[in-house]
Amino acid sequence: MTIRVLRGIGCAALLCVLAACGSAPVGAGYYRVERGDTLSRIAARNRTSVAALSRWNQLRDPNDLEVGQVLRVVPPNGNAPVRTESGSGGTSPEKSAGNRPPPSSGSSASASGAYAPKPPPSSVSISLIWPAAGRVVRGFSAGSNKGIDIAGSDGEPVVAAGAGTVVYAGDKLRGYGMLLIVKHNADFLTAYAHNRALLVHEGDTVRQGQKIAEMGNTDTDRMMLHFELRYRGTSIDPSRYLPPR
């Protein structure tokens, strides 16, 4: 029983790292999405509307939120429309009368631009190879895409970008489908999402280039590998550490 409990605690802590639960707090005027959040609930807490949040954050689908995603919850000028008590969820053009602080100085109209993660110092690096052979169909964006998306075909090999230890293998993190996480050292880990099959297990040691999964489309609408690189729990652009093609 004790071992099972400890494993459960360790897994929960690991998922929090991947979901950026341990990253630095966001600035005034922004909110980091947590598990179970919906855009309507976030709008209600911040006395605004779903339409306004969608517009400020350029959300194509209000139902498509990622855990750890940073959202602007006040408009660029710092004056948010207030929800009315009557009607069907409409908004008033009046300025908010609350004590909500404005965005911190120097912030831009985009949450991803204002809170772009700091890359590791130049003295810290990691040597990676491409985990899949396809082309990149979506690049890294600190606010909306915490990795890169690599297109491919059903069952195409997914390989370990670097040597390390598998610290998670499963499908319990919403939005990632069948997911593998490989820890390379005390600073870096990589994540491989949306696979159709996982070929290694938690605790396994893998070598760079070893086939660890088969590409799929679990929990997504297209066949691809979503690949992330984390430095001390913070998402960074993996393409900066991958060799040129």
PDB file of C-alpha atoms in Angstrom:
ATOM      1  CA  MET A   1       0.000   0.000   0.000  1.00  0.00           C
ATOM      2  CA  THR A   2       2.775   2.453   0.930  1.00  0.00           C
ATOM      3  CA  ILE A   3       4.619   1.802  -2.344  1.00  0.00           C
ATOM      4  CA  ARG A   4       1.414   2.360  -4.346  1.00  0.00           C
ATOM      5  CA  VAL A   5       0.749   5.652  -2.572  1.00  0.00           C
ATOM      6  CA  LEU A   6       4.304   6.862  -3.134  1.00  0.00           C
ATOM      7  CA  ARG A   7       4.115   5.966  -6.823  1.00  0.00           C
ATOM      8  CA  GLY A   8       0.838   7.886  -7.077  1.00  0.00           C
ATOM      9  CA  ILE A   9       2.387  10.945  -5.469  1.00  0.00           C
ATOM     10  CA  GLY A  10       5.411  10.738  -7.754  1.00  0.00           C
ATOM     11  CA  CYS A  11       3.239  10.452 -10.870  1.00  0.00           C
ATOM     12  CA  ALA A  12       1.098  13.417  -9.823  1.00  0.00           C
ATOM     13  CA  ALA A  13       4.210  15.526  -9.237  1.00  0.00           C
ATOM     14  CA  LEU A  14       5.566  14.544 -12.640  1.00  0.00           C
ATOM     15  CA  LEU A  15       2.349  15.532 -14.422  1.00  0.00           C
ATOM     16  CA  CYS A  16       2.456  18.884 -12.657  1.00  0.00           C
ATOM     17  CA  VAL A  17       5.949  19.456 -14.055  1.00  0.00           C
ATOM     18  CA  LEU A  18       4.754  18.704 -17.583  1.00  0.00           C
ATOM     19  CA  ALA A  19       1.699  20.933 -17.183  1.00  0.00           C
ATOM     20  CA  ALA A  20       3.923  23.788 -15.957  1.00  0.00           C
ATOM     21  CA  CYS A  21       2.363  23.733 -12.486  1.00  0.00           C
ATOM     22  CA  GLY A  22       5.753  24.575 -11.022  1.00  0.00           C
ATOM     23  CA  SER A  23       6.544  27.474 -13.333  1.00  0.00           C
ATOM     24  CA  ALA A  24       6.753  31.068 -12.167  1.00  0.00           C
ATOM     25  CA  PRO A  25       3.473  32.919 -11.453  1.00  0.00           C
ATOM     26  CA  VAL A  26       2.046  34.922 -14.326  1.00  0.00           C
ATOM     27  CA  GLY A  27       1.910  38.714 -14.190  1.00  0.00           C
ATOM     28  CA  ALA A  28      -1.038  40.912 -13.363  1.00  0.00           C
ATOM     29  CA  GLY A  29      -3.738  40.721 -16.011  1.00  0.00           C
ATOM     30  CA  TYR A  30      -2.969  37.121 -16.971  1.00  0.00           C
ATOM     31  CA  TYR A  31      -4.123  33.694 -15.789  1.00  0.00           C
ATOM     32  CA  ARG A  32      -2.575  30.228 -16.119  1.00  0.00           C
ATOM     33  CA  VAL A  33      -5.079  27.481 -17.012  1.00  0.00           C
ATOM     34  CA  GLU A  34      -5.466  24.737 -14.413  1.00  0.00           C
ATOM     35  CA  ARG A  35      -6.960  21.261 -14.676  1.00  0.00           C
ATOM     36  CA  GLY A  36     -10.754  21.392 -14.890  1.00  0.00           C
ATOM     37  CA  ASP A  37     -10.871  25.001 -16.065  1.00  0.00           C
ATOM     38  CA  THR A  38     -13.264  26.101 -18.803  1.00  0.00           C
ATOM     39  CA  LEU A  39     -13.200  29.417 -20.617  1.00  0.00           C
ATOM     40  CA  SER A  40     -16.647  30.316 -19.262  1.00  0.00           C
ATOM     41  CA  ARG A  41     -15.494  29.670 -15.695  1.00  0.00           C
ATOM     42  CA  ILE A  42     -12.357  31.772 -16.195  1.00  0.00           C
ATOM     43  CA  ALA A  43     -14.476  34.547 -17.739  1.00  0.00           C
ATOM     44  CA  ALA A  44     -16.867  34.526 -14.769  1.00  0.00           C
ATOM     45  CA  ARG A  45     -14.035  34.711 -12.247  1.00  0.00           C
ATOM     46  CA  ASN A  46     -12.557  37.690 -14.058  1.00  0.00           C
ATOM     47  CA  ARG A  47     -15.859  39.490 -14.659  1.00  0.00           C
ATOM     48  CA  THR A  48     -15.646  39.352 -18.416  1.00  0.00           C
ATOM     49  CA  SER A  49     -17.031  37.252 -21.280  1.00  0.00           C
ATOM     50  CA  VAL A  50     -15.994  34.188 -23.250  1.00  0.00           C
ATOM     51  CA  ALA A  51     -16.093  36.269 -26.444  1.00  0.00           C
ATOM     52  CA  ALA A  52     -13.700  38.838 -24.967  1.00  0.00           C
ATOM     53  CA  LEU A  53     -11.227  36.205 -23.754  1.00  0.00           C
ATOM     54  CA  SER A  54     -11.337  34.495 -27.145  1.00  0.00           C
ATOM     55  CA  ARG A  55     -10.627  37.793 -28.887  1.00  0.00           C
ATOM     56  CA  TRP A  56      -7.802  38.926 -26.581  1.00  0.00           C
ATOM     57  CA  ASN A  57      -6.082  35.525 -26.820  1.00  0.00           C
ATOM     58  CA  GLN A  58      -6.900  34.778 -30.480  1.00  0.00           C
ATOM     59  CA  LEU A  59      -8.539  31.477 -29.551  1.00  0.00           C
ATOM     60  CA  ARG A  60     -10.012  29.683 -32.551  1.00  0.00           C
ATOM     61  CA  ASP A  61     -11.867  27.185 -30.343  1.00  0.00           C
ATOM     62  CA  PRO A  62     -12.957  28.373 -26.862  1.00  0.00           C
ATOM     63  CA  ASN A  63     -13.225  24.726 -25.757  1.00  0.00           C
ATOM     64  CA  ASP A  64      -9.611  23.946 -26.650  1.00  0.00           C
ATOM     65  CA  LEU A  65      -7.611  24.939 -23.561  1.00  0.00           C
ATOM     66  CA  GLU A  66      -4.344  23.414 -22.413  1.00  0.00           C
ATOM     67  CA  VAL A  67      -3.299  22.965 -18.814  1.00  0.00           C
ATOM     68  CA  GLY A  68      -0.584  25.545 -18.140  1.00  0.00           C
ATOM     69  CA  GLN A  69      -1.673  27.823 -20.997  1.00  0.00           C
ATOM     70  CA  VAL A  70      -1.373  31.535 -20.161  1.00  0.00           C
ATOM     71  CA  LEU A  71      -4.409  33.681 -20.983  1.00  0.00           C
ATOM     72  CA  ARG A  72      -4.826  37.435 -20.975  1.00  0.00           C
ATOM     73  CA  VAL A  73      -7.852  38.202 -18.771  1.00  0.00           C
ATOM     74  CA  VAL A  74      -7.903  41.978 -19.197  1.00  0.00           C
ATOM     75  CA  PRO A  75      -7.771  43.807 -22.534  1.00  0.00           C
ATOM     76  CA  PRO A  76      -4.552  45.382 -23.780  1.00  0.00           C
ATOM     77  CA  ASN A  77      -5.604  48.789 -22.425  1.00  0.00           C
ATOM     78  CA  GLY A  78      -6.361  47.300 -19.000  1.00  0.00           C
ATOM     79  CA  ASN A  79     -10.084  48.072 -19.057  1.00  0.00           C
ATOM     80  CA  ALA A  80     -12.229  44.959 -19.090  1.00  0.00           C
ATOM     81  CA  PRO A  81     -15.912  44.823 -20.015  1.00  0.00           C
ATOM     82  CA  VAL A  82     -18.024  43.732 -17.042  1.00  0.00           C
ATOM     83  CA  ARG A  83     -20.535  40.869 -17.168  1.00  0.00           C
ATOM     84  CA  THR A  84     -24.097  42.007 -16.758  1.00  0.00           C
ATOM     85  CA  GLU A  85     -26.344  40.271 -14.235  1.00  0.00           C
ATOM     86  CA  SER A  86     -29.311  40.181 -16.618  1.00  0.00           C
ATOM     87  CA  GLY A  87     -29.710  38.819 -20.120  1.00  0.00           C
ATOM     88  CA  SER A  88     -27.965  35.813 -21.616  1.00  0.00           C
ATOM     89  CA  GLY A  89     -24.365  36.409 -20.669  1.00  0.00           C
ATOM     90  CA  GLY A  90     -23.913  39.659 -22.578  1.00  0.00           C
ATOM     91  CA  THR A  91     -21.289  42.221 -21.640  1.00  0.00           C
ATOM     92  CA  SER A  92     -21.379  45.908 -20.870  1.00  0.00           C
ATOM     93  CA  PRO A  93     -18.966  48.322 -22.517  1.00  0.00           C
ATOM     94  CA  GLU A  94     -18.431  50.000 -19.166  1.00  0.00           C
ATOM     95  CA  LYS A  95     -14.949  49.938 -17.715  1.00  0.00           C
ATOM     96  CA  SER A  96     -14.366  47.586 -14.824  1.00  0.00           C
ATOM     97  CA  ALA A  97     -14.909  49.339 -11.493  1.00  0.00           C
ATOM     98  CA  GLY A  98     -13.042  46.709  -9.521  1.00  0.00           C
ATOM     99  CA  ASN A  99      -9.530  46.828  -8.173  1.00  0.00           C
ATOM    100  CA  ARG A 100      -8.031  44.610 -10.837  1.00  0.00           C
ATOM    101  CA  PRO A 101      -4.415  45.726 -11.426  1.00  0.00           C
ATOM    102  CA  PRO A 102      -3.441  46.565 -15.001  1.00  0.00           C
ATOM    103  CA  PRO A 103      -0.932  44.432 -16.901  1.00  0.00           C
ATOM    104  CA  SER A 104       2.630  44.890 -15.761  1.00  0.00           C
ATOM    105  CA  SER A 105       4.661  47.529 -17.579  1.00  0.00           C
ATOM    106  CA  GLY A 106       6.250  46.421 -20.795  1.00  0.00           C
ATOM    107  CA  SER A 107       3.645  43.737 -21.459  1.00  0.00           C
ATOM    108  CA  SER A 108       2.439  43.267 -25.011  1.00  0.00           C
ATOM    109  CA  ALA A 109      -1.006  42.493 -26.364  1.00  0.00           C
ATOM    110  CA  SER A 110      -0.075  38.829 -26.438  1.00  0.00           C
ATOM    111  CA  ALA A 111       0.364  36.709 -23.337  1.00  0.00           C
ATOM    112  CA  SER A 112       2.794  34.441 -25.145  1.00  0.00           C
ATOM    113  CA  GLY A 113       4.966  37.391 -26.123  1.00  0.00           C
ATOM    114  CA  ALA A 114       4.869  39.029 -22.698  1.00  0.00           C
ATOM    115  CA  TYR A 115       5.830  35.883 -20.813  1.00  0.00           C
ATOM    116  CA  ALA A 116       8.127  34.051 -23.189  1.00  0.00           C
ATOM    117  CA  PRO A 117      10.220  31.562 -21.206  1.00  0.00           C
ATOM    118  CA  LYS A 118      13.897  32.258 -20.665  1.00  0.00           C
ATOM    119  CA  PRO A 119      16.160  29.808 -22.483  1.00  0.00           C
ATOM    120  CA  PRO A 120      18.817  27.974 -20.486  1.00  0.00           C
ATOM    121  CA  PRO A 121      22.136  29.777 -20.033  1.00  0.00           C
ATOM    122  CA  SER A 122      24.601  29.259 -22.881  1.00  0.00           C
ATOM    123  CA  SER A 123      26.699  27.043 -20.645  1.00  0.00           C
ATOM    124  CA  VAL A 124      23.809  24.540 -20.395  1.00  0.00           C
ATOM    125  CA  SER A 125      22.824  22.505 -23.438  1.00  0.00           C
ATOM    126  CA  ILE A 126      21.627  19.111 -24.597  1.00  0.00           C
ATOM    127  CA  SER A 127      22.352  17.178 -27.784  1.00  0.00           C
ATOM    128  CA  LEU A 128      19.148  15.858 -29.380  1.00  0.00           C
ATOM    129  CA  ILE A 129      18.147  14.112 -32.604  1.00  0.00           C
ATOM    130  CA  TRP A 130      14.811  14.410 -34.389  1.00  0.00           C
ATOM    131  CA  PRO A 131      12.234  12.083 -32.796  1.00  0.00           C
ATOM    132  CA  ALA A 132      10.325  11.614 -36.073  1.00  0.00           C
ATOM    133  CA  ALA A 133      11.086  12.018 -39.759  1.00  0.00           C
ATOM    134  CA  GLY A 134       8.149  14.192 -40.852  1.00  0.00           C
ATOM    135  CA  ARG A 135       7.936  17.925 -41.431  1.00  0.00           C
ATOM    136  CA  VAL A 136       7.096  20.405 -38.688  1.00  0.00           C
ATOM    137  CA  VAL A 137       3.501  21.557 -39.176  1.00  0.00           C
ATOM    138  CA  ARG A 138       3.292  23.755 -36.107  1.00  0.00           C
ATOM    139  CA  GLY A 139       6.140  25.497 -34.334  1.00  0.00           C
ATOM    140  CA  PHE A 140       6.774  26.382 -30.716  1.00  0.00           C
ATOM    141  CA  SER A 141       4.779  29.172 -29.065  1.00  0.00           C
ATOM    142  CA  ALA A 142       5.086  29.841 -25.341  1.00  0.00           C
ATOM    143  CA  GLY A 143       1.432  30.812 -25.057  1.00  0.00           C
ATOM    144  CA  SER A 144      -0.342  28.258 -27.240  1.00  0.00           C
ATOM    145  CA  ASN A 145       1.964  25.396 -28.265  1.00  0.00           C
ATOM    146  CA  LYS A 146       4.538  24.200 -25.764  1.00  0.00           C
ATOM    147  CA  GLY A 147       6.443  22.134 -28.313  1.00  0.00           C
ATOM    148  CA  ILE A 148       6.513  21.358 -32.021  1.00  0.00           C
ATOM    149  CA  ASP A 149       4.116  19.197 -34.025  1.00  0.00           C
ATOM    150  CA  ILE A 150       5.679  16.784 -36.520  1.00  0.00           C
ATOM    151  CA  ALA A 151       3.427  15.273 -39.194  1.00  0.00           C
ATOM    152  CA  GLY A 152       3.634  11.632 -40.167  1.00  0.00           C
ATOM    153  CA  SER A 153       1.704   8.468 -40.897  1.00  0.00           C
ATOM    154  CA  ASP A 154      -0.070   5.988 -38.679  1.00  0.00           C
ATOM    155  CA  GLY A 155       2.430   3.726 -36.932  1.00  0.00           C
ATOM    156  CA  GLU A 156       5.518   5.656 -38.053  1.00  0.00           C
ATOM    157  CA  PRO A 157       8.471   5.178 -35.656  1.00  0.00           C
ATOM    158  CA  VAL A 158       8.972   7.641 -32.825  1.00  0.00           C
ATOM    159  CA  VAL A 159      12.490   7.531 -31.393  1.00  0.00           C
ATOM    160  CA  ALA A 160      14.090   8.888 -28.245  1.00  0.00           C
ATOM    161  CA  ALA A 161      15.634  12.279 -28.967  1.00  0.00           C
ATOM    162  CA  GLY A 162      18.243  11.598 -26.321  1.00  0.00           C
ATOM    163  CA  ALA A 163      19.317   8.899 -23.918  1.00  0.00           C
ATOM    164  CA  GLY A 164      17.549   8.801 -20.577  1.00  0.00           C
ATOM    165  CA  THR A 165      14.997   7.142 -18.323  1.00  0.00           C
ATOM    166  CA  VAL A 166      11.267   6.812 -18.997  1.00  0.00           C
ATOM    167  CA  VAL A 167       9.539   8.544 -16.110  1.00  0.00           C
ATOM    168  CA  TYR A 168       5.981   8.454 -17.464  1.00  0.00           C
ATOM    169  CA  ALA A 169       4.114   6.219 -19.909  1.00  0.00           C
ATOM    170  CA  GLY A 170       0.344   6.509 -20.117  1.00  0.00           C
ATOM    171  CA  ASP A 171      -2.711   8.498 -21.144  1.00  0.00           C
ATOM    172  CA  LYS A 172      -3.804  10.267 -17.954  1.00  0.00           C
ATOM    173  CA  LEU A 173      -2.855  13.819 -18.931  1.00  0.00           C
ATOM    174  CA  ARG A 174      -5.704  15.481 -20.846  1.00  0.00           C
ATOM    175  CA  GLY A 175      -4.752  16.805 -24.259  1.00  0.00           C
ATOM    176  CA  TYR A 176      -1.663  14.608 -24.741  1.00  0.00           C
ATOM    177  CA  GLY A 177      -3.169  11.222 -25.601  1.00  0.00           C
ATOM    178  CA  MET A 178      -0.739   8.312 -25.291  1.00  0.00           C
ATOM    179  CA  LEU A 179       2.266  10.050 -23.779  1.00  0.00           C
ATOM    180  CA  LEU A 180       5.889   9.248 -22.967  1.00  0.00           C
ATOM    181  CA  ILE A 181       8.200  11.418 -20.873  1.00  0.00           C
ATOM    182  CA  VAL A 182      11.937  10.767 -20.871  1.00  0.00           C
ATOM    183  CA  LYS A 183      14.191  12.368 -18.267  1.00  0.00           C
ATOM    184  CA  HIS A 184      17.675  12.994 -19.622  1.00  0.00           C
ATOM    185  CA  ASN A 185      19.354  14.603 -16.623  1.00  0.00           C
ATOM    186  CA  ALA A 186      18.536  16.878 -13.684  1.00  0.00           C
ATOM    187  CA  ASP A 187      17.645  19.752 -16.037  1.00  0.00           C
ATOM    188  CA  PHE A 188      16.068  18.344 -19.203  1.00  0.00           C
ATOM    189  CA  LEU A 189      13.209  16.067 -20.129  1.00  0.00           C
ATOM    190  CA  THR A 190      11.385  15.418 -23.404  1.00  0.00           C
ATOM    191  CA  ALA A 191       7.751  14.496 -24.003  1.00  0.00           C
ATOM    192  CA  TYR A 192       6.236  12.538 -26.911  1.00  0.00           C
ATOM    193  CA  ALA A 193       2.454  12.863 -27.267  1.00  0.00           C
ATOM    194  CA  HIS A 194      -0.489  11.494 -29.325  1.00  0.00           C
ATOM    195  CA  ASN A 195       1.124   8.091 -29.987  1.00  0.00           C
ATOM    196  CA  ARG A 196      -0.968   5.081 -30.963  1.00  0.00           C
ATOM    197  CA  ALA A 197       1.310   2.672 -29.068  1.00  0.00           C
ATOM    198  CA  LEU A 198       4.000   2.964 -26.390  1.00  0.00           C
ATOM    199  CA  LEU A 199       6.892   0.504 -26.705  1.00  0.00           C
ATOM    200  CA  VAL A 200       8.678   1.225 -23.418  1.00  0.00           C
ATOM    201  CA  HIS A 201       7.603   1.375 -19.797  1.00  0.00           C
ATOM    202  CA  GLU A 202       8.192   3.591 -16.777  1.00  0.00           C
ATOM    203  CA  GLY A 203      11.642   2.941 -15.361  1.00  0.00           C
ATOM    204  CA  ASP A 204      13.111   1.737 -18.666  1.00  0.00           C
ATOM    205  CA  THR A 205      16.451   3.173 -19.776  1.00  0.00           C
ATOM    206  CA  VAL A 206      16.447   4.206 -23.429  1.00  0.00           C
ATOM    207  CA  ARG A 207      19.289   5.109 -25.768  1.00  0.00           C
ATOM    208  CA  GLN A 208      19.275   7.965 -28.246  1.00  0.00           C
ATOM    209  CA  GLY A 209      17.582   6.872 -31.478  1.00  0.00           C
ATOM    210  CA  GLN A 210      15.796   3.891 -29.908  1.00  0.00           C
ATOM    211  CA  LYS A 211      12.237   3.333 -31.137  1.00  0.00           C
ATOM    212  CA  ILE A 212      10.014   4.099 -28.155  1.00  0.00           C
ATOM    213  CA  ALA A 213       6.556   4.580 -29.676  1.00  0.00           C
ATOM    214  CA  GLU A 214       4.450   4.492 -32.821  1.00  0.00           C
ATOM    215  CA  MET A 215       2.934   7.701 -34.160  1.00  0.00           C
ATOM    216  CA  GLY A 216      -0.813   8.120 -33.852  1.00  0.00           C
ATOM    217  CA  ASN A 217      -3.594  10.634 -33.308  1.00  0.00           C
ATOM    218  CA  THR A 218      -4.770   9.937 -29.766  1.00  0.00           C
ATOM    219  CA  ASP A 219      -6.457  13.003 -28.243  1.00  0.00           C
ATOM    220  CA  THR A 220      -5.887  15.086 -31.386  1.00  0.00           C
ATOM    221  CA  ASP A 221      -7.489  15.493 -34.790  1.00  0.00           C
ATOM    222  CA  ARG A 222      -4.505  14.694 -37.010  1.00  0.00           C
ATOM    223  CA  MET A 223      -1.743  12.129 -37.333  1.00  0.00           C
ATOM    224  CA  MET A 224       1.336  13.665 -35.702  1.00  0.00           C
ATOM    225  CA  LEU A 225       3.873  13.643 -32.909  1.00  0.00           C
ATOM    226  CA  HIS A 226       3.723  16.516 -30.441  1.00  0.00           C
ATOM    227  CA  PHE A 227       7.269  16.869 -29.101  1.00  0.00           C
ATOM    228  CA  GLU A 228       8.229  18.981 -26.099  1.00  0.00           C
ATOM    229  CA  LEU A 229      11.495  19.899 -24.425  1.00  0.00           C
ATOM    230  CA  ARG A 230      11.431  21.099 -20.815  1.00  0.00           C
ATOM    231  CA  TYR A 231      14.246  22.805 -18.937  1.00  0.00           C
ATOM    232  CA  ARG A 232      13.682  22.602 -15.166  1.00  0.00           C
ATOM    233  CA  GLY A 233       9.940  22.276 -15.755  1.00  0.00           C
ATOM    234  CA  THR A 234       9.628  25.151 -18.238  1.00  0.00           C
ATOM    235  CA  SER A 235       8.788  24.633 -21.918  1.00  0.00           C
ATOM    236  CA  ILE A 236      11.499  25.770 -24.314  1.00  0.00           C
ATOM    237  CA  ASP A 237      11.711  25.626 -28.099  1.00  0.00           C
ATOM    238  CA  PRO A 238      13.052  22.168 -29.010  1.00  0.00           C
ATOM    239  CA  SER A 239      13.997  23.237 -32.537  1.00  0.00           C
ATOM    240  CA  ARG A 240      16.865  25.266 -31.059  1.00  0.00           C
ATOM    241  CA  TYR A 241      18.456  22.021 -29.864  1.00  0.00           C
ATOM    242  CA  LEU A 242      17.698  19.804 -32.868  1.00  0.00           C
ATOM    243  CA  PRO A 243      20.135  19.444 -35.785  1.00  0.00           C
ATOM    244  CA  PRO A 244      19.302  21.242 -39.053  1.00  0.00           C
ATOM    245  CA  ARG A 245      17.632  19.189 -41.741  1.00  0.00           C
TER     246      ARG A 245
END
